[in-house]
Coordinates of C-alpha atoms in Angstrom, one line a residue:
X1 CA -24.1 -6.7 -1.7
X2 CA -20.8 -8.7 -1.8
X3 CA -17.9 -8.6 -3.7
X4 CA -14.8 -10.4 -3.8
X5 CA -11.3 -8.9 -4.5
X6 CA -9.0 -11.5 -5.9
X7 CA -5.4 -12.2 -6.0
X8 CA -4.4 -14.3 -8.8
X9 CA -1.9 -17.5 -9.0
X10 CA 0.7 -17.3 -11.3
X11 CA 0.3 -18.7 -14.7
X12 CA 1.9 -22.3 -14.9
X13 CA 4.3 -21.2 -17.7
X14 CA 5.7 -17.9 -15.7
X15 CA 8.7 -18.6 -13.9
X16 CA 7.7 -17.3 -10.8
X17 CA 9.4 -15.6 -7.7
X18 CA 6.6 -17.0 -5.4
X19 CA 9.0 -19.8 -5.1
X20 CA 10.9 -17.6 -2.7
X21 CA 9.1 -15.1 -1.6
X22 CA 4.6 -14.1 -1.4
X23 CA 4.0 -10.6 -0.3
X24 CA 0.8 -9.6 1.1
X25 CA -1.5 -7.9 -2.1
X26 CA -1.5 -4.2 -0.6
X27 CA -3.2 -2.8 -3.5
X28 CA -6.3 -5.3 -2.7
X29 CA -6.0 -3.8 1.6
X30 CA -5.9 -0.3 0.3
X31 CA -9.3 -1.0 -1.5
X32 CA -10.8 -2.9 1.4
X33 CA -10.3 0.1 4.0
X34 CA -10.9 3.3 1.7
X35 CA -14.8 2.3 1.2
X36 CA -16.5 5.3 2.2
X37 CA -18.6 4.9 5.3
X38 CA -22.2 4.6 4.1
X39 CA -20.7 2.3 1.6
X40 CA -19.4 0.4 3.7
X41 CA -22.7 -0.3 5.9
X42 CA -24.0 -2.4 2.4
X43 CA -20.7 -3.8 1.4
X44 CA -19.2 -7.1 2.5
X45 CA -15.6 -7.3 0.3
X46 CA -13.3 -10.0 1.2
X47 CA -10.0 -10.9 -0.3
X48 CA -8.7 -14.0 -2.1
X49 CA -5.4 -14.8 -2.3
X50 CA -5.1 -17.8 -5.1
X51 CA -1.0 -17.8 -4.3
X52 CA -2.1 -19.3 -1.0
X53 CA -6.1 -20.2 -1.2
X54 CA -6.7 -24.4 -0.6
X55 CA -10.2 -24.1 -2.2
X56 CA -11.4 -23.6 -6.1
X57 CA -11.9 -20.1 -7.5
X58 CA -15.0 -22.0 -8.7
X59 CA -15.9 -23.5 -4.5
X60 CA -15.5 -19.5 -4.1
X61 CA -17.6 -18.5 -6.4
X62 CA -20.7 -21.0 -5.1
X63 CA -20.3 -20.9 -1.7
X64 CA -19.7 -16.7 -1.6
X65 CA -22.4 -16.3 -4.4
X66 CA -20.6 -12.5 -5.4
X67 CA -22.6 -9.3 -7.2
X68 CA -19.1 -7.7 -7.8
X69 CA -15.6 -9.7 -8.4
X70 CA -12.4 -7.6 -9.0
X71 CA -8.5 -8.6 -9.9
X72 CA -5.4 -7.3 -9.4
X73 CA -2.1 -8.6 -11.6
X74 CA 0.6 -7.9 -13.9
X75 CA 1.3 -9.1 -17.5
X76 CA 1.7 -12.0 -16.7
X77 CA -1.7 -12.2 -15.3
X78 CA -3.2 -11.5 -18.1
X79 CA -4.7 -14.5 -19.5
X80 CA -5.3 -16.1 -16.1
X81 CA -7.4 -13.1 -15.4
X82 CA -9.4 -12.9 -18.3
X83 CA -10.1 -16.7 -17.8
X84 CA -11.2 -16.1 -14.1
X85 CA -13.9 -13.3 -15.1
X86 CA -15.2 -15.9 -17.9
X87 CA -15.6 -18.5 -14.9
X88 CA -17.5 -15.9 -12.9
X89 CA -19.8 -14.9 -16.0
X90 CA -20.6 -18.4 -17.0
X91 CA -21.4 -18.8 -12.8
X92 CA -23.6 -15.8 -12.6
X93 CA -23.5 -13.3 -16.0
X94 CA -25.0 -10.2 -13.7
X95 CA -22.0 -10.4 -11.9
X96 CA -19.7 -7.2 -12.0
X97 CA -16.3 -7.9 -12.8
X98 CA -13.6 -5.6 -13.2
X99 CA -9.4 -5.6 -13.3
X100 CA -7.2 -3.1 -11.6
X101 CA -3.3 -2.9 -11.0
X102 CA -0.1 -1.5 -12.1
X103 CA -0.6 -3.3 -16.0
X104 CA -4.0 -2.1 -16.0
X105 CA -3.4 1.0 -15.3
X106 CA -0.8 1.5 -18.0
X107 CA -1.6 -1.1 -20.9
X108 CA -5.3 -1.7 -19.9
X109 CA -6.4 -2.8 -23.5
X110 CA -4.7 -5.9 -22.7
X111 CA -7.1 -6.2 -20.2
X112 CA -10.4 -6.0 -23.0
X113 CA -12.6 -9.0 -23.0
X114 CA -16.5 -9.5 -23.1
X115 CA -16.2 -11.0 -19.6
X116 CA -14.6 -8.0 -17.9
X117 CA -17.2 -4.9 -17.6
X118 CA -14.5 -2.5 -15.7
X119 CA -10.8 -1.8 -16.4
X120 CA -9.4 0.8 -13.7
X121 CA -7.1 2.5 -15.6
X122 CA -6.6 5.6 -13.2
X123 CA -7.5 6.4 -9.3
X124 CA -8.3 3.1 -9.0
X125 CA -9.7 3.3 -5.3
X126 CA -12.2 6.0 -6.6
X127 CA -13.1 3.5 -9.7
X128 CA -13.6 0.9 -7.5
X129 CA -15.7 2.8 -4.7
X130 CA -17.7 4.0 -8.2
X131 CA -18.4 0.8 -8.9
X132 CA -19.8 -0.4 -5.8
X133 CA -21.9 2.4 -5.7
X134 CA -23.1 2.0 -8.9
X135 CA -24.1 -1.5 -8.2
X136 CA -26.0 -1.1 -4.9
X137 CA -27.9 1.6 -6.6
X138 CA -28.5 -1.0 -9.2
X139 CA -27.3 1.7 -12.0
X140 CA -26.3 1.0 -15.8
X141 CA -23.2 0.1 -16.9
X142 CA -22.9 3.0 -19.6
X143 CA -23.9 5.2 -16.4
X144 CA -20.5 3.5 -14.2
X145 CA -18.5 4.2 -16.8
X146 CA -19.1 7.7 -17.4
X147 CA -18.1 8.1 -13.5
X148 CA -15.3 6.0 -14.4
X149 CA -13.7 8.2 -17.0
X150 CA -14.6 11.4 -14.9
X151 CA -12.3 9.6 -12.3
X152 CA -9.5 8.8 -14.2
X153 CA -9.8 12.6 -15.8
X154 CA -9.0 13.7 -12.2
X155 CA -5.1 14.6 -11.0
X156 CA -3.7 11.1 -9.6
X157 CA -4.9 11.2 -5.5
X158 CA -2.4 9.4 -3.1
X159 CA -4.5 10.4 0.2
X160 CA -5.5 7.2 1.6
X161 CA -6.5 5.3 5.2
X162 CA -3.8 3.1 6.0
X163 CA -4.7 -0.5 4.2
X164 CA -7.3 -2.9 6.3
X165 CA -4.6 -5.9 7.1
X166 CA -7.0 -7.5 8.4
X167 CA -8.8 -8.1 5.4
X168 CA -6.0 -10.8 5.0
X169 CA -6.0 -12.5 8.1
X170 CA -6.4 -16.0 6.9
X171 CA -3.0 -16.1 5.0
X172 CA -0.5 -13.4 7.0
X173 CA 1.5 -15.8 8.4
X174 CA 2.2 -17.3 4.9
X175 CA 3.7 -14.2 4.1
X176 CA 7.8 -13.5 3.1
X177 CA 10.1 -12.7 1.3
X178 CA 13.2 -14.5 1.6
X179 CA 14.4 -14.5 5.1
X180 CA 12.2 -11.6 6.1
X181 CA 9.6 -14.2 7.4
X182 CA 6.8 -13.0 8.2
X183 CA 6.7 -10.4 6.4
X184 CA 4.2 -7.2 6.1
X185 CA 4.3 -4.6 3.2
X186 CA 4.2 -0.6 3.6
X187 CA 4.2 2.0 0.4
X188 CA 5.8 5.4 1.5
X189 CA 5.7 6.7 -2.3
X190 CA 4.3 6.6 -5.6
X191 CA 6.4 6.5 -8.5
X192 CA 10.1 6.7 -9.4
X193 CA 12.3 10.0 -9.4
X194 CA 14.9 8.7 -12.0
X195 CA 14.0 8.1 -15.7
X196 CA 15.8 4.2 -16.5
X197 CA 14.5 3.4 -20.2
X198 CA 13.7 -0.1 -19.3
X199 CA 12.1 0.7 -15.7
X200 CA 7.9 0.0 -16.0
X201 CA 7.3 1.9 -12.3
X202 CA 7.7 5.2 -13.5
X203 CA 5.0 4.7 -16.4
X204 CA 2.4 3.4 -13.3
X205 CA 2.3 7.8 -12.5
X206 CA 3.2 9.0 -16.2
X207 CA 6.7 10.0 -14.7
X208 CA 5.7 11.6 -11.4
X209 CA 6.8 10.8 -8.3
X210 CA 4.5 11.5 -4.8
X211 CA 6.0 10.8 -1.4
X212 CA 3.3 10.2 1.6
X213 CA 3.8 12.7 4.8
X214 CA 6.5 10.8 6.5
X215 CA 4.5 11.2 9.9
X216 CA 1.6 9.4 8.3
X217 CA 3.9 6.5 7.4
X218 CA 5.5 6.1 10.8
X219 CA 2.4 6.2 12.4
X220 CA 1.1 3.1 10.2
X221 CA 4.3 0.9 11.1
X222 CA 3.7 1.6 14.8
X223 CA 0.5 -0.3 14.0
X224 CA 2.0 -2.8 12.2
X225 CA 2.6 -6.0 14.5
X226 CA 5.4 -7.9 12.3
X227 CA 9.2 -7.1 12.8
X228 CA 10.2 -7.7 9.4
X229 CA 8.8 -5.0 6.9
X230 CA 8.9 -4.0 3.0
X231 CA 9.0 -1.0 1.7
X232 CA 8.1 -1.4 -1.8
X233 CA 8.4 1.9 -3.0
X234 CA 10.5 2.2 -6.2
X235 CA 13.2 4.3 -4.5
X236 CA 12.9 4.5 -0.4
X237 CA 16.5 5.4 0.0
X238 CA 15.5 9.3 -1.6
X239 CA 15.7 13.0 -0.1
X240 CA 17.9 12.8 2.8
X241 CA 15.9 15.4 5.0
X242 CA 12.8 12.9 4.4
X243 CA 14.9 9.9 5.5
X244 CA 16.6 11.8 8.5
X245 CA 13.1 13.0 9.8
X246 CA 12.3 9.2 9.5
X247 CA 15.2 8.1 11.8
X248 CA 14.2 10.5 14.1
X249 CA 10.4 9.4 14.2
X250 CA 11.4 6.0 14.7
X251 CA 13.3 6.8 18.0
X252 CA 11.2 9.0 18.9
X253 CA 8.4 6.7 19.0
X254 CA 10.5 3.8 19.8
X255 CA 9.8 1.5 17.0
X256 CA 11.9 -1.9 16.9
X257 CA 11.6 -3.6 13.0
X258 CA 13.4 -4.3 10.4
X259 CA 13.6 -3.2 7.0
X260 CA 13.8 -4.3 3.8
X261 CA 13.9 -1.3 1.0
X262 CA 14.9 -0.5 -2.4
X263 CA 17.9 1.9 -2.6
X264 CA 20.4 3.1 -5.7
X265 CA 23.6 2.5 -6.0
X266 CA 24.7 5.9 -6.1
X267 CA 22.8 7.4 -3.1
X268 CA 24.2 4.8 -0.9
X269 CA 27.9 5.0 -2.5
X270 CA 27.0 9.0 -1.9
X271 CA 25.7 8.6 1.8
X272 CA 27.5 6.6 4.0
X273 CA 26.8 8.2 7.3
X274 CA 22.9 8.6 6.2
X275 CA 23.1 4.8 5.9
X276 CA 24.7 4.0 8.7
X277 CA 21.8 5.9 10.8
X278 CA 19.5 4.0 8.8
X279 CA 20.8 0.4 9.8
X280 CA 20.4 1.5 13.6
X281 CA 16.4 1.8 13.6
X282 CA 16.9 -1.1 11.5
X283 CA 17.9 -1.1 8.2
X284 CA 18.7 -4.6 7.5
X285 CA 18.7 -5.6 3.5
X286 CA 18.4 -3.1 0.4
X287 CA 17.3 -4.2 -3.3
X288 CA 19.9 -2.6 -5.6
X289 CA 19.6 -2.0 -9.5
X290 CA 23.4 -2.6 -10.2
X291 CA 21.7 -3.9 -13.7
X292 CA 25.0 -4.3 -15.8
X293 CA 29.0 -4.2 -15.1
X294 CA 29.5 -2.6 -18.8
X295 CA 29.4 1.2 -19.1
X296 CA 28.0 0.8 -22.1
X297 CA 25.3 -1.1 -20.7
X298 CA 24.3 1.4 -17.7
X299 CA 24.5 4.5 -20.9
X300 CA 21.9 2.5 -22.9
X301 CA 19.8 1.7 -19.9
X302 CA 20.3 5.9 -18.4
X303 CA 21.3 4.4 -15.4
X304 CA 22.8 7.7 -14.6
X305 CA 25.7 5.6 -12.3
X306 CA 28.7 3.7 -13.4
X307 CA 30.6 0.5 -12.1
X308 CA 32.7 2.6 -9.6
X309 CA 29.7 3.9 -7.8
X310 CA 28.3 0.0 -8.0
X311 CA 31.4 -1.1 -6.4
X312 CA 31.4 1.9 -3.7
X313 CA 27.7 1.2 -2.8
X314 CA 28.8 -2.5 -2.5
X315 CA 31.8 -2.2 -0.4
X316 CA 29.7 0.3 2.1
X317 CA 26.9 -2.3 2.2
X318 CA 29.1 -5.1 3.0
X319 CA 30.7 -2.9 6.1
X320 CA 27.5 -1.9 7.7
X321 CA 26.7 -5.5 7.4
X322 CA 23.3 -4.9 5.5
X323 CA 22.4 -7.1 3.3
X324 CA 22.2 -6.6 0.0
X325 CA 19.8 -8.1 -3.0
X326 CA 21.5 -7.2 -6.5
X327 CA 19.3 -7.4 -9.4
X328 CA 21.5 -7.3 -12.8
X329 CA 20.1 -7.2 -16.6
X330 CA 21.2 -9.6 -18.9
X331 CA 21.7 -8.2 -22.8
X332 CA 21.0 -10.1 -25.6
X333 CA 24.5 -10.0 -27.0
X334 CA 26.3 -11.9 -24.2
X335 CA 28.5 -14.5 -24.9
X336 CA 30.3 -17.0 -22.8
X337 CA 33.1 -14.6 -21.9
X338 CA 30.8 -12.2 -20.9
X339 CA 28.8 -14.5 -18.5
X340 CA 32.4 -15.4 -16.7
X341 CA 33.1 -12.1 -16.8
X342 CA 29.8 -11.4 -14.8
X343 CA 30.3 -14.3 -12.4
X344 CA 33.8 -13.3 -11.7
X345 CA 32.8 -9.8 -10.6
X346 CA 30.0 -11.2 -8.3
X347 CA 32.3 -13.3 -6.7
X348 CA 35.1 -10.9 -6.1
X349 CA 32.6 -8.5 -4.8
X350 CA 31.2 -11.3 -2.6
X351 CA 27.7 -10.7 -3.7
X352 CA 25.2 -13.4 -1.6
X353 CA 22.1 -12.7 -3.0
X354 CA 21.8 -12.1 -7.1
X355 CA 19.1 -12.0 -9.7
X356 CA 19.8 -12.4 -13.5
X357 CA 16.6 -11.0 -15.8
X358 CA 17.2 -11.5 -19.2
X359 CA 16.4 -8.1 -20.5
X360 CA 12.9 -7.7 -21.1
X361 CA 10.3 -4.7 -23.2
X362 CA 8.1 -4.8 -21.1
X363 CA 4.9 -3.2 -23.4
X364 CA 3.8 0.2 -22.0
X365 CA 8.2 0.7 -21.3
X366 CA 10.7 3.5 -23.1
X367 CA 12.3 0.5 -24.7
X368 CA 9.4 -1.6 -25.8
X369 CA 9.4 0.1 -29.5
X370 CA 12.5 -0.7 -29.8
X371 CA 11.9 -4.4 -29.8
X372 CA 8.9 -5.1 -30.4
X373 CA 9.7 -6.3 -33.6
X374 CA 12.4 -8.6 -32.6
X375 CA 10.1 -10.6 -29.9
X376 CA 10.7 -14.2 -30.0
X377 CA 7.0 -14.8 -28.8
X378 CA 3.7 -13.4 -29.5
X379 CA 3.1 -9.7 -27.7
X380 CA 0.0 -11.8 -26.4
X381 CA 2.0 -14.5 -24.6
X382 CA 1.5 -12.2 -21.7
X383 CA 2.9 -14.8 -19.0
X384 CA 6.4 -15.0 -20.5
X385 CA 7.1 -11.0 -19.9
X386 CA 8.5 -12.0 -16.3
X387 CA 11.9 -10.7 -16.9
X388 CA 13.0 -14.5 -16.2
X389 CA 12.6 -16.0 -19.7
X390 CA 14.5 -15.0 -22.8
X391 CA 11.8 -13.4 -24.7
X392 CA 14.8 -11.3 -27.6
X393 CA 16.9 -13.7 -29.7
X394 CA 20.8 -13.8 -27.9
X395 CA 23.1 -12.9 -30.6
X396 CA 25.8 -15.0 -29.9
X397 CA 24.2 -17.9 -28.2
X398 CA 21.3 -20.2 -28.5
X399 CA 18.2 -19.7 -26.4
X400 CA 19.3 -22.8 -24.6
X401 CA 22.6 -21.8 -24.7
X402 CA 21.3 -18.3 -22.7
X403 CA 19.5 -20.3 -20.1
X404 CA 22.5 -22.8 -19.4
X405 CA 24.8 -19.6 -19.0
X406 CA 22.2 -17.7 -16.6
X407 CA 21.8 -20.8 -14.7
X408 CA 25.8 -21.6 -13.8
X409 CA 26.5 -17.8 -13.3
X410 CA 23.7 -18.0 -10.5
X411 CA 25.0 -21.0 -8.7
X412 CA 28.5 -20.3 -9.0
X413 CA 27.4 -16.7 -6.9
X414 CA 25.5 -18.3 -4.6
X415 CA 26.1 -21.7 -3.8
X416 CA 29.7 -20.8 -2.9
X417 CA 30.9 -22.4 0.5
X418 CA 31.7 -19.2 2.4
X419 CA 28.4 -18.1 1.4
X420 CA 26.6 -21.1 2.7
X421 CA 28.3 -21.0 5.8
X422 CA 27.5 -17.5 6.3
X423 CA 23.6 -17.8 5.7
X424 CA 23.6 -20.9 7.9
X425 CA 25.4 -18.9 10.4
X426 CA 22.9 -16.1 10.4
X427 CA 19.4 -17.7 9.3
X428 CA 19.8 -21.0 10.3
X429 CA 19.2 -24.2 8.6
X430 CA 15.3 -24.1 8.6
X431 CA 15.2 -20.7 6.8
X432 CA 18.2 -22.3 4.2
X433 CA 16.3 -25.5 3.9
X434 CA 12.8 -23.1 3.2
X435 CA 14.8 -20.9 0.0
X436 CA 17.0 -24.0 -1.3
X437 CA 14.1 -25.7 -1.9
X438 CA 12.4 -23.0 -3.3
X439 CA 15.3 -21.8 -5.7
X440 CA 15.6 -25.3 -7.0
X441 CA 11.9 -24.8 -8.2
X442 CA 12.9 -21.8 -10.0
X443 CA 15.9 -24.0 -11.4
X444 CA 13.8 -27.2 -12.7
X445 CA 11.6 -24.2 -14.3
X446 CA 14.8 -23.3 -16.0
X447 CA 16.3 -26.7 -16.8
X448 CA 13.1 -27.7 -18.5
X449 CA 13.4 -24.7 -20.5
X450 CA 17.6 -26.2 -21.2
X451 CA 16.1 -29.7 -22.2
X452 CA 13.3 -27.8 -24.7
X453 CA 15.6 -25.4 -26.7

């Protein structure tokens, strides 16, 4: 039996990130490597990475002749993946198809369509083992599904094998993000320990939070052969005895990367020292939810940190020379003044790196009832929910008008002459030539969104 595991492209109309950055699809490894033994023996599952692939999804499809196909994606994947699993029921309708993910997993009814038989909504390692199972035994579908929804029944199970990276051998060194080039992915937790009202990650576990044996995951990045490394939990920078025993493991075992993790603001302004340990075993960039410079805002969003503790986490940051990646949301009832006022604290807290999302429900959110009813687009144009595109009517300035301001608050951060100096300094003018070009595809996205209205 074969099956394929596929790895959508974006959708045309999304504004896309890929432009400067294309992680390795973790989620698709984890399945390829937790295949239970005898499985395994009448398996043969290979990933596609469509960010990256040169050939069809149609070539594939012939030339690999598959009994099972399954996707992984967001929202904004949606559509493309519904038209994918038509393709591969038009190419052979016995075919098994089936969609898994974070969206899937908390909105999967957007996910219902005649050409997808499978939506793993739960456990989705155990679904997918199910379904292979079901298939070589040549069982019914009413039969699959029953195991399905005994699976996803069952307390959520963390306890994996690490993820086969080989399994995506063709494309690794194609993987980055930013100047971590190349880059590999590791997941030390499942969840999010904080409660944000606008934060999707936290629905992914119903509001639980599970953190691997730190042991375990120091042992799989002593396997992992590329220096720069993600961790993409939600929250790595959590429970300071977990992240001391890390340190020490490190050492201990002599490990030389770098890391790239997400971190609050108010755990870093709150441990300086820890920090400081941290960027020694290497420690080199932390994504940060400052998300607004208006108390009001951070209130609205339970934040549960203030622009103080921003600034603090900033300043401490900025001495231990770690770089940081500062994601702020944009409310819909900016004005002009506001937008300077933004840009002006950026620049006078030297920020380098900064990303603007409009704020965006995203459906299966705390705050998507609250607007669902004042969408601009349909709930079904699922590849506009990017948090990139002004999806809520602004309620002092034109859509355009949004966009405009987004765009010269950006460059006005970033493309500031001691900042250029400085990344040219440290990355050198390949890497700068690599994520110019690539912000200025995430620009022309925006500027024909300026010339449309």
């Amino acid at each position: 039996m074969k099956a394929l595991l596929i790895r959508p492209k974006p959708d045309k109309e999304t504004i896309g990130l890929q432009h400067v950055m294309i992680c390795e699809p973790l989620e698709l490894e984890y399945l390829v490597s937790n295949v239970p033994e005898g499985l395994a023996d009448e398996v043969t599952v290979k990933i596609y990475d469509f960010i990256l692939e040169k050939k069809t999804f149609e070539q594939i499809l012939l030339e690999e002749k598959p009994d099972f196909v399954g996707f992984t994606g967001y929202i904004t994947h949606v559509r493309t993946i519904k038209q994918m699993a038509r393709k591969v029921k038009l190419y052979n309708p016995n075919t098994k198809t089936a969609v898994g993910g974070v969206h899937a997993e908390v909105v999967g009814d957007d996910f219902l369509d005649e050409s997808i038989d499978f939506i793993f909504r739960k456990n989705g390692i155990a679904c997918f083992n199910a379904v292979l199972e079901g298939a070589v035994k040549n069982q019914d579908k009413a039969i699959i599904d029953e195991r399905i929804k005994a699976i996803e029944n069952q307390p959520y199970n963390y306890s994996y094998k690490h993820p086969d990276r080989k399994s995506v051998e063709n494309y690794k060194k194609d993987y980055y993000y930013m100047f971590h080039n190349p880059c590999a992915l590791i997941k030390t937790s499942y969840g999010c320990p904080y409660n944000c009202s606008f934060c999707f990650c936290k629905e992914i576990t119903s509001g639980k939070y599970y953190a691997r044996d730190i042991e375990d995951v120091v042992a799989e990045i002593s396997k992992i052969p590329e220096k720069e490394i993600y961790i993409v939990d939600d929250d790595f920078l959590y429970n300071e005895d977990r992240l001391k025993k890390f340190i020490a493991l490190i050492k201990e075992n002599n490990i030389e990367k770098n890391y790239l993790v997400y971190g609050r603001a108010d755990f870093i302004a709150n441990n300086k020292e820890l920090i400081s340990e941290l960027k020694k075993v290497g420690l080199r960039a932390v994504i940060v939810g400052i998300e607004s410079i208006r108390k009001t805002d951070l209130d609205s969003y339970n934040k549960k940190t203030t622009v103080q503790i921003n600034e603090a986490c900033i300043e401490i940051l900025r001495e231990l020379d770690i770089e940081l990646y500062a994601t702020l949301i944009l409310p819909m009832d900016f004005n002009k003044q506001d937008f300077r006022n933004l840009t002006n604290w950026l620049k006078d807290m030297k920020i380098t790196f900064v990303n603007l999302q409009p704020l965006t429900p995203i459906p299966g959110t705390e705050i998507f009832k609250d607007y669902e009813k004042k969408l601009l687009v349909k709930r079904e144009s699922y590849e506009m929910f990017d948090m990139a595109h002004v999806i809520l009517k602004p309620q002092h300035l034109s859509v355009r008008e949004f966009y405009s301001q987004m765009l010269i608050s950006y460059y006005k951060v970033i493309m500031r002459p001691a900042n250029s100096i400085r990344l040219l300094k440290k990355y050198g003018l390949k890497e700068n030539l690599k994520m110019l070009k690539g912000s200025q595809r995430v620009s022309l996205q925006y500027l024909s969104k300026i010339i449309r209205g």
